[in-house]
Coordinates of C-alpha atoms in Angstrom, one line a residue:
Chain N
M1 CA 79.4 108.2 170.7
L2 CA 81.5 105.4 172.1
I3 CA 84.7 107.3 171.5
R4 CA 83.3 110.4 173.2
T5 CA 82.3 108.4 176.2
R6 CA 85.7 106.8 176.4
L7 CA 87.5 110.1 176.2
R8 CA 85.3 111.6 179.0
D9 CA 86.1 108.6 181.2
R10 CA 89.8 109.2 181.1
D11 CA 91.2 111.0 184.2
D12 CA 93.7 113.8 184.3
D13 CA 96.7 111.5 184.8
I14 CA 96.1 109.7 181.5
W15 CA 95.9 113.0 179.7
R16 CA 99.0 114.3 181.4
L17 CA 100.9 111.1 180.3
W18 CA 99.5 111.4 176.8
A19 CA 100.6 115.0 176.5
L20 CA 104.1 114.2 177.8
R21 CA 104.5 111.4 175.4
A22 CA 103.2 113.4 172.5
L23 CA 105.5 116.3 173.3
L24 CA 108.4 113.8 173.7
V25 CA 107.8 112.4 170.2
L26 CA 107.3 115.8 168.8
G27 CA 110.5 117.1 170.4
A28 CA 112.6 114.1 169.3
A29 CA 111.3 114.5 165.7
H30 CA 112.1 118.2 165.7
F31 CA 115.5 117.6 167.1
L32 CA 116.3 114.9 164.6
A33 CA 115.0 117.1 161.7
G34 CA 117.1 120.0 163.0
V35 CA 120.2 117.8 163.0
V36 CA 119.5 116.5 159.5
F37 CA 118.7 119.9 158.1
F38 CA 121.8 121.4 159.7
F39 CA 124.1 119.0 158.0
A40 CA 122.2 119.1 154.7
Y41 CA 122.4 122.9 154.6
N42 CA 126.1 123.0 155.4
W43 CA 127.0 119.9 153.4
D44 CA 128.8 121.8 150.6
D45 CA 131.0 123.6 153.1
L46 CA 132.1 120.4 154.9
G47 CA 135.5 119.0 153.8
P48 CA 135.6 115.4 152.6
F49 CA 137.0 114.1 155.9
A50 CA 134.3 115.9 157.9
R51 CA 131.7 114.2 155.7
F52 CA 133.3 110.7 156.2
G53 CA 133.6 111.4 160.0
L54 CA 130.0 112.5 160.2
L55 CA 128.6 109.5 158.4
Q56 CA 130.8 107.1 160.4
G57 CA 129.8 108.8 163.6
A58 CA 126.1 108.5 162.6
L59 CA 126.7 104.8 161.9
I60 CA 128.2 104.1 165.3
V61 CA 125.5 106.1 167.0
A62 CA 122.8 104.1 165.2
L63 CA 124.5 100.8 166.2
V64 CA 125.0 101.8 169.9
A65 CA 121.4 103.0 170.0
A66 CA 120.3 99.7 168.5
F67 CA 122.0 97.9 171.3
A68 CA 120.4 100.2 173.8
A69 CA 116.9 99.7 172.3
G70 CA 117.3 95.9 172.0
L71 CA 118.3 94.4 168.7
H72 CA 115.1 92.4 168.2
R73 CA 112.7 95.1 169.2
P74 CA 111.1 97.4 166.7
A75 CA 113.2 100.4 167.6
G76 CA 116.4 98.4 167.5
Q77 CA 115.5 96.9 164.2
A78 CA 114.7 100.3 162.8
L79 CA 118.1 101.5 164.0
L80 CA 119.9 98.6 162.3
I81 CA 118.0 99.4 159.1
A82 CA 119.2 103.0 159.5
A83 CA 122.8 101.7 159.9
S84 CA 122.4 99.7 156.6
V85 CA 121.2 102.8 154.8
I86 CA 124.0 105.0 156.2
T87 CA 126.5 102.4 155.0
G88 CA 125.3 103.0 151.4
V89 CA 125.4 106.8 151.9
L90 CA 129.0 106.5 153.2
F91 CA 130.2 104.5 150.3
G92 CA 128.3 106.8 147.9
V93 CA 130.1 109.8 149.4
I94 CA 133.5 108.1 149.2
G95 CA 132.8 107.4 145.5
Q96 CA 131.8 111.0 145.1
V97 CA 134.9 112.4 146.8
Y98 CA 137.3 110.0 145.0
Q99 CA 136.2 109.8 141.5
T100 CA 137.5 106.5 140.1
G101 CA 136.4 104.2 137.4
A102 CA 134.2 102.2 139.8
D103 CA 130.8 101.4 138.3
A104 CA 127.6 101.9 140.1
W105 CA 127.0 98.2 140.4
E106 CA 130.2 97.8 142.4
L107 CA 128.9 100.3 145.0
F108 CA 125.6 98.4 145.2
A109 CA 127.3 95.0 145.3
A110 CA 129.6 96.1 148.1
W111 CA 126.6 97.6 150.0
T112 CA 124.6 94.4 149.6
V113 CA 127.4 92.2 151.0
L114 CA 128.6 94.5 153.8
V115 CA 125.3 94.9 155.5
L116 CA 124.6 91.1 155.7
P117 CA 125.7 90.7 159.4
W118 CA 123.2 93.3 160.5
L119 CA 120.6 91.6 158.5
F120 CA 121.0 88.4 160.3
A121 CA 121.3 90.2 163.6
S122 CA 118.1 92.3 163.3
R123 CA 115.7 89.4 162.4
S124 CA 113.4 92.0 160.6
S125 CA 111.3 91.3 157.5
A126 CA 111.5 94.9 156.5
H127 CA 115.3 94.8 156.7
W128 CA 115.3 91.7 154.4
F129 CA 112.9 93.3 152.0
L130 CA 115.2 96.3 151.8
W131 CA 118.1 94.0 151.2
C132 CA 116.3 92.3 148.4
A133 CA 115.7 95.6 146.7
L134 CA 119.4 96.4 147.2
A135 CA 120.5 93.1 145.7
L136 CA 118.1 93.5 142.8
T137 CA 119.5 97.0 142.1
A138 CA 123.1 95.7 142.2
F139 CA 122.2 92.9 139.9
S140 CA 120.3 95.2 137.5
A141 CA 123.2 97.7 137.4
Y142 CA 125.6 94.8 136.8
G143 CA 123.5 93.7 133.8
D144 CA 123.1 97.2 132.4
Q145 CA 126.8 98.1 132.8
V146 CA 128.5 94.8 132.1
L147 CA 126.5 91.8 131.0
I148 CA 124.3 93.5 128.3
P149 CA 126.9 95.8 126.7
M150 CA 129.5 93.0 126.7
G151 CA 127.0 90.8 124.8
V152 CA 126.9 88.1 127.5
I153 CA 123.1 88.2 127.6
A154 CA 120.3 89.9 125.7
A155 CA 118.3 92.6 127.6
G156 CA 115.1 90.6 127.6
D157 CA 116.7 87.5 128.9
F158 CA 118.4 89.5 131.6
M159 CA 115.0 90.8 132.7
A160 CA 113.8 87.2 132.8
V161 CA 116.7 86.2 135.0
A162 CA 116.2 89.2 137.3
G163 CA 112.5 88.5 137.7
A164 CA 113.2 84.8 138.3
L165 CA 115.6 85.8 141.1
V166 CA 113.0 87.8 142.9
I167 CA 110.6 84.9 142.6
A168 CA 113.3 82.6 143.9
F169 CA 113.9 84.9 146.9
L170 CA 110.1 84.6 147.6
V171 CA 110.3 80.8 147.4
L172 CA 113.3 80.9 149.8
V173 CA 111.4 83.2 152.2
E174 CA 108.5 80.7 152.2
L175 CA 110.8 77.8 152.8
V176 CA 112.5 79.6 155.7
I177 CA 109.1 80.4 157.2
R178 CA 108.1 76.8 156.9
A179 CA 111.3 75.9 158.7
G180 CA 110.1 77.8 161.7
V181 CA 111.3 81.4 161.3
G182 CA 108.1 83.1 162.3
W183 CA 109.1 86.7 162.1
L184 CA 109.6 86.5 158.4
D185 CA 106.0 85.6 157.9
Q186 CA 104.6 88.9 156.7
R187 CA 101.7 89.3 154.3
W188 CA 103.0 92.5 152.8
M189 CA 106.4 91.0 152.1
R190 CA 105.1 88.0 150.2
V191 CA 102.6 90.1 148.2
S192 CA 105.3 92.8 147.4
L193 CA 107.8 90.1 146.2
A194 CA 105.2 88.4 144.0
L195 CA 104.2 91.8 142.6
V196 CA 107.8 92.9 141.8
G197 CA 108.9 89.5 140.5
L198 CA 105.9 89.1 138.2
A199 CA 106.0 92.7 137.0
I200 CA 109.6 92.3 136.0
L201 CA 108.8 89.1 134.1
L202 CA 105.8 90.8 132.5
I203 CA 108.1 93.2 130.6
P204 CA 109.9 90.7 128.4
A205 CA 106.7 88.7 128.2
I206 CA 104.9 91.7 126.6
G207 CA 108.0 92.2 124.4
F208 CA 107.6 88.6 123.2
V209 CA 103.9 89.0 122.5
L210 CA 104.5 92.3 120.6
E211 CA 107.6 91.4 118.7
G212 CA 107.3 87.7 118.4
D213 CA 110.9 86.9 118.9
G214 CA 113.9 87.4 121.2
D215 CA 112.2 87.3 124.5
E216 CA 111.0 83.7 124.6
L217 CA 112.8 83.1 127.9
G218 CA 110.9 86.0 129.6
F219 CA 107.6 84.9 128.1
A220 CA 108.1 81.3 129.3
M221 CA 109.3 82.4 132.7
F222 CA 106.3 84.6 133.1
L223 CA 103.8 81.9 132.2
V224 CA 105.5 79.4 134.6
A225 CA 105.8 81.9 137.5
A226 CA 102.3 83.3 137.2
G227 CA 100.9 79.8 136.9
A228 CA 102.9 78.4 139.8
L229 CA 102.4 81.4 142.1
G230 CA 98.7 81.5 141.3
Y231 CA 98.3 77.8 142.1
I232 CA 100.4 77.8 145.2
Y233 CA 98.8 80.8 146.8
A234 CA 95.3 79.6 145.9
R235 CA 95.7 76.0 147.0
V236 CA 98.7 75.5 149.3
L237 CA 99.3 78.8 151.1
P238 CA 96.1 80.8 150.7
E239 CA 96.9 84.4 149.8
F240 CA 94.3 86.0 147.6
A241 CA 96.3 89.1 146.8
V242 CA 99.0 87.1 145.0
V243 CA 96.3 85.1 143.1
A244 CA 94.8 88.4 142.0
I245 CA 98.2 89.8 140.9
A246 CA 99.0 86.6 138.9
T247 CA 95.6 86.5 137.2
G248 CA 95.5 90.3 136.6
F249 CA 99.0 90.3 134.9
A250 CA 98.0 87.3 132.8
A251 CA 94.9 89.1 131.7
L252 CA 97.1 92.2 130.8
L253 CA 99.3 89.9 128.7
A254 CA 96.2 88.5 126.9
M255 CA 95.0 92.1 126.2
V256 CA 98.3 92.9 124.5
A257 CA 98.2 89.6 122.6
G258 CA 94.6 90.3 121.5
G259 CA 95.6 93.9 120.4
R260 CA 98.4 92.5 118.2
V261 CA 96.1 89.9 116.6
I262 CA 93.4 92.5 116.0
F263 CA 95.7 95.0 114.4
E264 CA 97.3 92.3 112.2
I265 CA 93.8 91.5 110.9
V266 CA 92.5 95.1 110.3
G267 CA 96.0 96.4 109.3
T268 CA 97.8 99.5 110.5
D269 CA 97.9 101.3 107.2
G270 CA 96.6 104.4 108.8
E271 CA 93.1 104.4 107.3
A272 CA 90.6 105.9 109.7
G273 CA 88.0 103.2 109.1
S274 CA 90.3 100.3 110.0
L275 CA 91.8 102.2 112.9
V276 CA 88.3 102.8 114.5
M277 CA 87.4 99.2 113.7
G278 CA 90.5 97.9 115.4
L279 CA 90.1 100.1 118.5
L280 CA 86.5 99.0 118.8
M281 CA 87.5 95.4 118.7
L282 CA 90.3 96.0 121.2
L283 CA 87.8 97.7 123.5
L284 CA 85.5 94.7 123.3
W285 CA 88.4 92.3 123.9
C286 CA 89.6 94.3 126.9
G287 CA 86.1 94.5 128.3
F288 CA 85.6 90.8 127.9
L289 CA 88.9 90.1 129.6
T290 CA 88.2 92.5 132.5
A291 CA 84.8 91.0 133.1
S292 CA 86.2 87.4 132.9
T293 CA 89.1 88.3 135.3
V294 CA 86.7 89.7 137.8
R295 CA 84.4 86.6 137.6
L296 CA 87.4 84.3 137.8
L297 CA 88.8 86.1 140.9
N298 CA 85.3 86.0 142.5
L299 CA 85.3 82.3 141.9
F300 CA 88.8 81.8 143.3
N301 CA 87.9 83.9 146.3
R302 CA 84.8 81.8 147.1
Q303 CA 86.8 78.6 146.6
M304 CA 89.6 79.8 148.9
A305 CA 87.1 80.9 151.5
A306 CA 85.3 77.6 151.3
R307 CA 88.6 75.7 151.7
G308 CA 89.5 78.0 154.6
R309 CA 86.4 77.0 156.4
G310 CA 87.3 73.3 155.7
D311 CA 84.3 72.4 153.5
Chain Y
M1 CA 121.2 83.7 170.3
K2 CA 121.4 87.2 171.8
R3 CA 125.1 87.0 172.1
F4 CA 125.4 85.8 168.6
A5 CA 123.4 88.8 167.4
T6 CA 125.6 91.2 169.4
W7 CA 128.6 89.6 167.8
L8 CA 127.1 89.9 164.3
V9 CA 126.4 93.6 164.8
V10 CA 129.9 94.3 166.1
A11 CA 131.5 92.2 163.3
G12 CA 129.3 94.1 160.7
A13 CA 130.5 97.5 162.1
V14 CA 134.1 96.4 162.0
V15 CA 133.8 95.2 158.4
V16 CA 131.9 98.2 157.2
L17 CA 134.1 100.8 158.9
G18 CA 137.2 98.9 158.0
T19 CA 136.3 98.6 154.3
A20 CA 135.3 102.3 154.2
N21 CA 138.4 103.6 155.9
Y22 CA 140.7 101.3 153.9
T23 CA 139.1 102.6 150.7
I24 CA 139.5 106.2 151.8
W25 CA 143.1 105.6 152.8
Q26 CA 144.0 103.8 149.6
R27 CA 142.4 106.5 147.4
Q28 CA 143.9 109.4 149.5
Q29 CA 147.3 107.7 148.9
I30 CA 146.7 108.0 145.1
V31 CA 145.6 111.6 145.5
D32 CA 148.6 112.6 147.6
H33 CA 151.4 110.6 146.0
G34 CA 150.0 109.6 142.6
R35 CA 151.5 110.9 139.4
P36 CA 149.5 113.6 137.6
V37 CA 148.4 112.5 134.1
L38 CA 146.5 114.8 131.8
L39 CA 144.1 113.1 129.4
E40 CA 142.9 115.2 126.6
L41 CA 139.1 115.4 126.4
R42 CA 137.4 114.6 123.1
P43 CA 136.0 117.8 121.8
V44 CA 132.7 116.3 120.6
D45 CA 129.7 115.2 122.5
P46 CA 130.9 115.3 126.1
R47 CA 130.7 119.0 126.5
S48 CA 127.1 119.0 125.3
L49 CA 126.3 116.4 127.9
I50 CA 126.6 118.8 130.8
Q51 CA 123.5 118.2 132.7
G52 CA 122.6 118.6 136.3
D53 CA 125.8 118.8 138.3
Y54 CA 128.1 116.4 136.4
M55 CA 129.9 116.3 133.1
A56 CA 130.3 113.1 131.1
L57 CA 134.0 112.6 130.1
A58 CA 135.2 111.1 126.9
Y59 CA 138.9 111.1 126.1
A60 CA 140.8 111.7 122.8
E61 CA 141.7 108.8 120.6
T62 CA 145.4 109.5 121.0
I63 CA 145.3 108.1 124.5
F64 CA 143.9 104.7 123.6
P65 CA 145.3 101.7 121.8
A66 CA 144.2 101.4 118.2
A67 CA 140.5 100.6 117.8
D68 CA 141.0 97.2 116.1
E69 CA 143.4 96.2 118.8
R70 CA 141.0 97.0 121.6
S71 CA 138.4 94.3 121.1
Q72 CA 141.1 91.7 121.4
L73 CA 142.2 92.8 124.9
P74 CA 141.0 91.3 128.2
R75 CA 138.1 93.1 129.8
R76 CA 140.2 94.7 132.5
G77 CA 143.9 95.5 132.2
S78 CA 146.3 98.3 131.8
F79 CA 148.4 100.0 129.2
I80 CA 151.3 102.5 129.1
V81 CA 151.1 106.1 128.2
T82 CA 153.9 108.6 127.4
L83 CA 153.8 111.9 129.2
D84 CA 155.0 115.1 127.7
A85 CA 156.5 118.0 129.8
D86 CA 153.0 119.1 130.8
S87 CA 152.1 115.5 131.8
V88 CA 149.7 115.2 128.8
A89 CA 149.3 111.5 127.9
T90 CA 149.5 109.7 124.6
F91 CA 149.3 106.0 124.1
A92 CA 152.7 104.2 124.1
R93 CA 152.2 100.5 124.2
L94 CA 150.3 97.7 125.9
D95 CA 151.4 96.7 129.3
T96 CA 153.7 93.7 129.2
G97 CA 154.7 94.0 132.9
G98 CA 158.1 95.6 132.3
S99 CA 159.4 98.6 134.2
L100 CA 158.4 102.2 133.2
A101 CA 160.5 104.9 131.7
A102 CA 160.7 108.2 133.5
N103 CA 158.2 109.8 131.2
E104 CA 155.7 106.9 131.2
A105 CA 152.7 106.0 133.3
R106 CA 150.5 102.9 133.7
I107 CA 146.8 103.3 133.4
K108 CA 144.1 100.7 134.1
Y109 CA 141.4 100.4 131.5
K110 CA 138.0 98.6 131.3
L111 CA 136.2 97.5 128.2
V112 CA 132.6 98.6 128.3
D113 CA 131.1 97.1 125.2
Q114 CA 131.8 94.6 122.4
R115 CA 133.0 97.3 119.9
G116 CA 136.1 98.0 121.9
G117 CA 134.6 100.9 123.9
M118 CA 137.1 101.6 126.7
R119 CA 137.0 103.5 129.9
L120 CA 139.9 105.0 131.9
G121 CA 138.9 105.8 135.4
A122 CA 135.9 108.0 136.1
E123 CA 133.4 108.4 133.3
S124 CA 132.0 111.6 134.7
Y125 CA 133.1 114.6 136.7
F126 CA 130.9 115.8 139.5
F127 CA 130.9 119.5 140.4
Q128 CA 128.8 121.8 142.5
E129 CA 125.5 122.8 141.0
G130 CA 125.6 126.0 139.0
Q131 CA 129.3 125.7 137.9
A132 CA 128.6 124.1 134.6
D133 CA 129.8 127.2 132.7
L134 CA 133.1 127.1 134.4
F135 CA 133.9 123.5 133.3
A136 CA 132.5 123.9 129.7
D137 CA 135.9 125.0 128.5
A138 CA 137.7 122.0 130.0
E139 CA 140.3 120.5 127.7
F140 CA 141.8 117.8 130.0
G141 CA 140.8 115.4 132.7
V142 CA 143.4 115.4 135.4
L143 CA 144.1 112.0 137.0
H144 CA 146.5 111.0 139.7
V145 CA 147.7 107.4 139.1
D146 CA 149.7 105.1 141.2
D147 CA 152.3 102.6 140.0
A148 CA 149.7 99.9 139.5
G149 CA 147.6 102.2 137.3
N150 CA 144.8 102.9 139.8
S151 CA 143.5 106.4 139.2
V152 CA 141.5 109.1 141.0
L153 CA 140.1 111.9 138.9
I154 CA 141.3 115.1 140.6
G155 CA 139.7 117.7 138.4
L156 CA 139.4 119.2 134.9
A157 CA 142.0 121.5 133.4
G158 CA 141.6 124.2 130.7
E159 CA 143.9 125.0 127.8
N160 CA 146.6 126.3 130.2
K161 CA 146.7 122.8 131.8
L162 CA 145.9 124.2 135.2
I163 CA 143.1 122.6 137.2
I164 CA 139.9 124.7 137.0
Q165 CA 139.1 126.0 140.5
A166 CA 135.7 127.4 141.5
P167 CA 136.4 131.0 142.4
E168 CA 135.8 131.8 146.0
N169 CA 133.5 134.7 145.3
E170 CA 131.1 132.3 143.5
T171 CA 129.7 131.5 146.9
G172 CA 128.8 133.9 149.6
P173 CA 129.9 133.4 153.2
D174 CA 126.7 131.6 154.0
G175 CA 127.2 129.1 151.2
A176 CA 124.4 130.6 149.0
R177 CA 125.3 131.4 145.5
Q178 CA 125.6 135.0 144.5
D179 CA 124.3 136.5 141.3
R180 CA 127.0 136.5 138.7
D181 CA 126.2 139.7 136.9

């Protein structure tokens, strides 16, 4: 009812302006889509230098447009992010035209380093998040292509290091925010970084619980990180989502551990009776853990709310 | 602060475009002036690895240093190959920095695992979608190498040692593929 009244109250001028803006956005989107599809369709027929020129032209257009829009305003920031993405495409196309022995990690590493100036210029949390994903991809590729095959580090330990680096980036972000850089203070960013970091650590941690050896580092890192993040975001910098992620992942790990213990007791000799028995016990254990996690999170939530009110 | 940001954006553009164009120039030099070297493809798994629009390349043992020698080498380096009249390469010796004979070329290698697995240049060849059949008969990888041993993969060659070209009639005037039969 309220909305309907408001709509009726608008005069013709507002509607005219609204229509003009809507058509402008629609037109701009169609134009851009047309440009993108034109080049995508004719890509195979373009020579290598046309491709290089096109991408470099797009890069320059994005940067000039970013200046025009204002570097620190949303449109300018989006255009600088676009420039960062085009940079990667450009180097990808160079690597495709000139097929050398360069590894994928070299492309991502160069990309990660080359866009740094725009990162500092744009002052955008989304840009930094993208950069973190880029740096993680470069590091993972380096591990997959060099460190692990050359026997420098075991795969599980490498995952532990990768996860720890994401958590370290989160810590750095928090410290920079505390130092007064307000634009970095984004809820989605802190939650996403915690989620990605803990999820990466969870993989070797589960490996350790299942196999019992080899992934000690990842297991230890996961426990430390989940505990520390859970504590910090419950007590120091209240953010319930991170507390929930840390608790949920820990419960997941406990489920896997319980599963291993149960099947070691009942055996995995393939007898139907022991299999059903094991599955039933596992079901009970998972149910118990789920219920406990929910109760625990309710408790945390109430405590955090109480502290937030200053009780 | 605003001026600093402006400066950063411009500096970033110079660095990115400079690096990109220098890389393009450097590699185009190898393509234009590099010496052609044909590396025999190992007839085993690589040809079954054709998937999507690229083909994994593995080269014949005759191109590489002996297996037991490889694991002793530094991770990145170069060695010397002898070229026959058709520019087909066979391993000659490790690179000790001396000058090359007329029928020799230097090639950079990279160790990729602990067992002496070695890569020379590109590990895969990209081609247009739908041309897999064309390249299934490839016998050689064709590289252009410069004096330092940097290489760019130019294409694949068949038994006749000529680079396999996609026939023009494979694609119609509008770029759409025609039916082959």
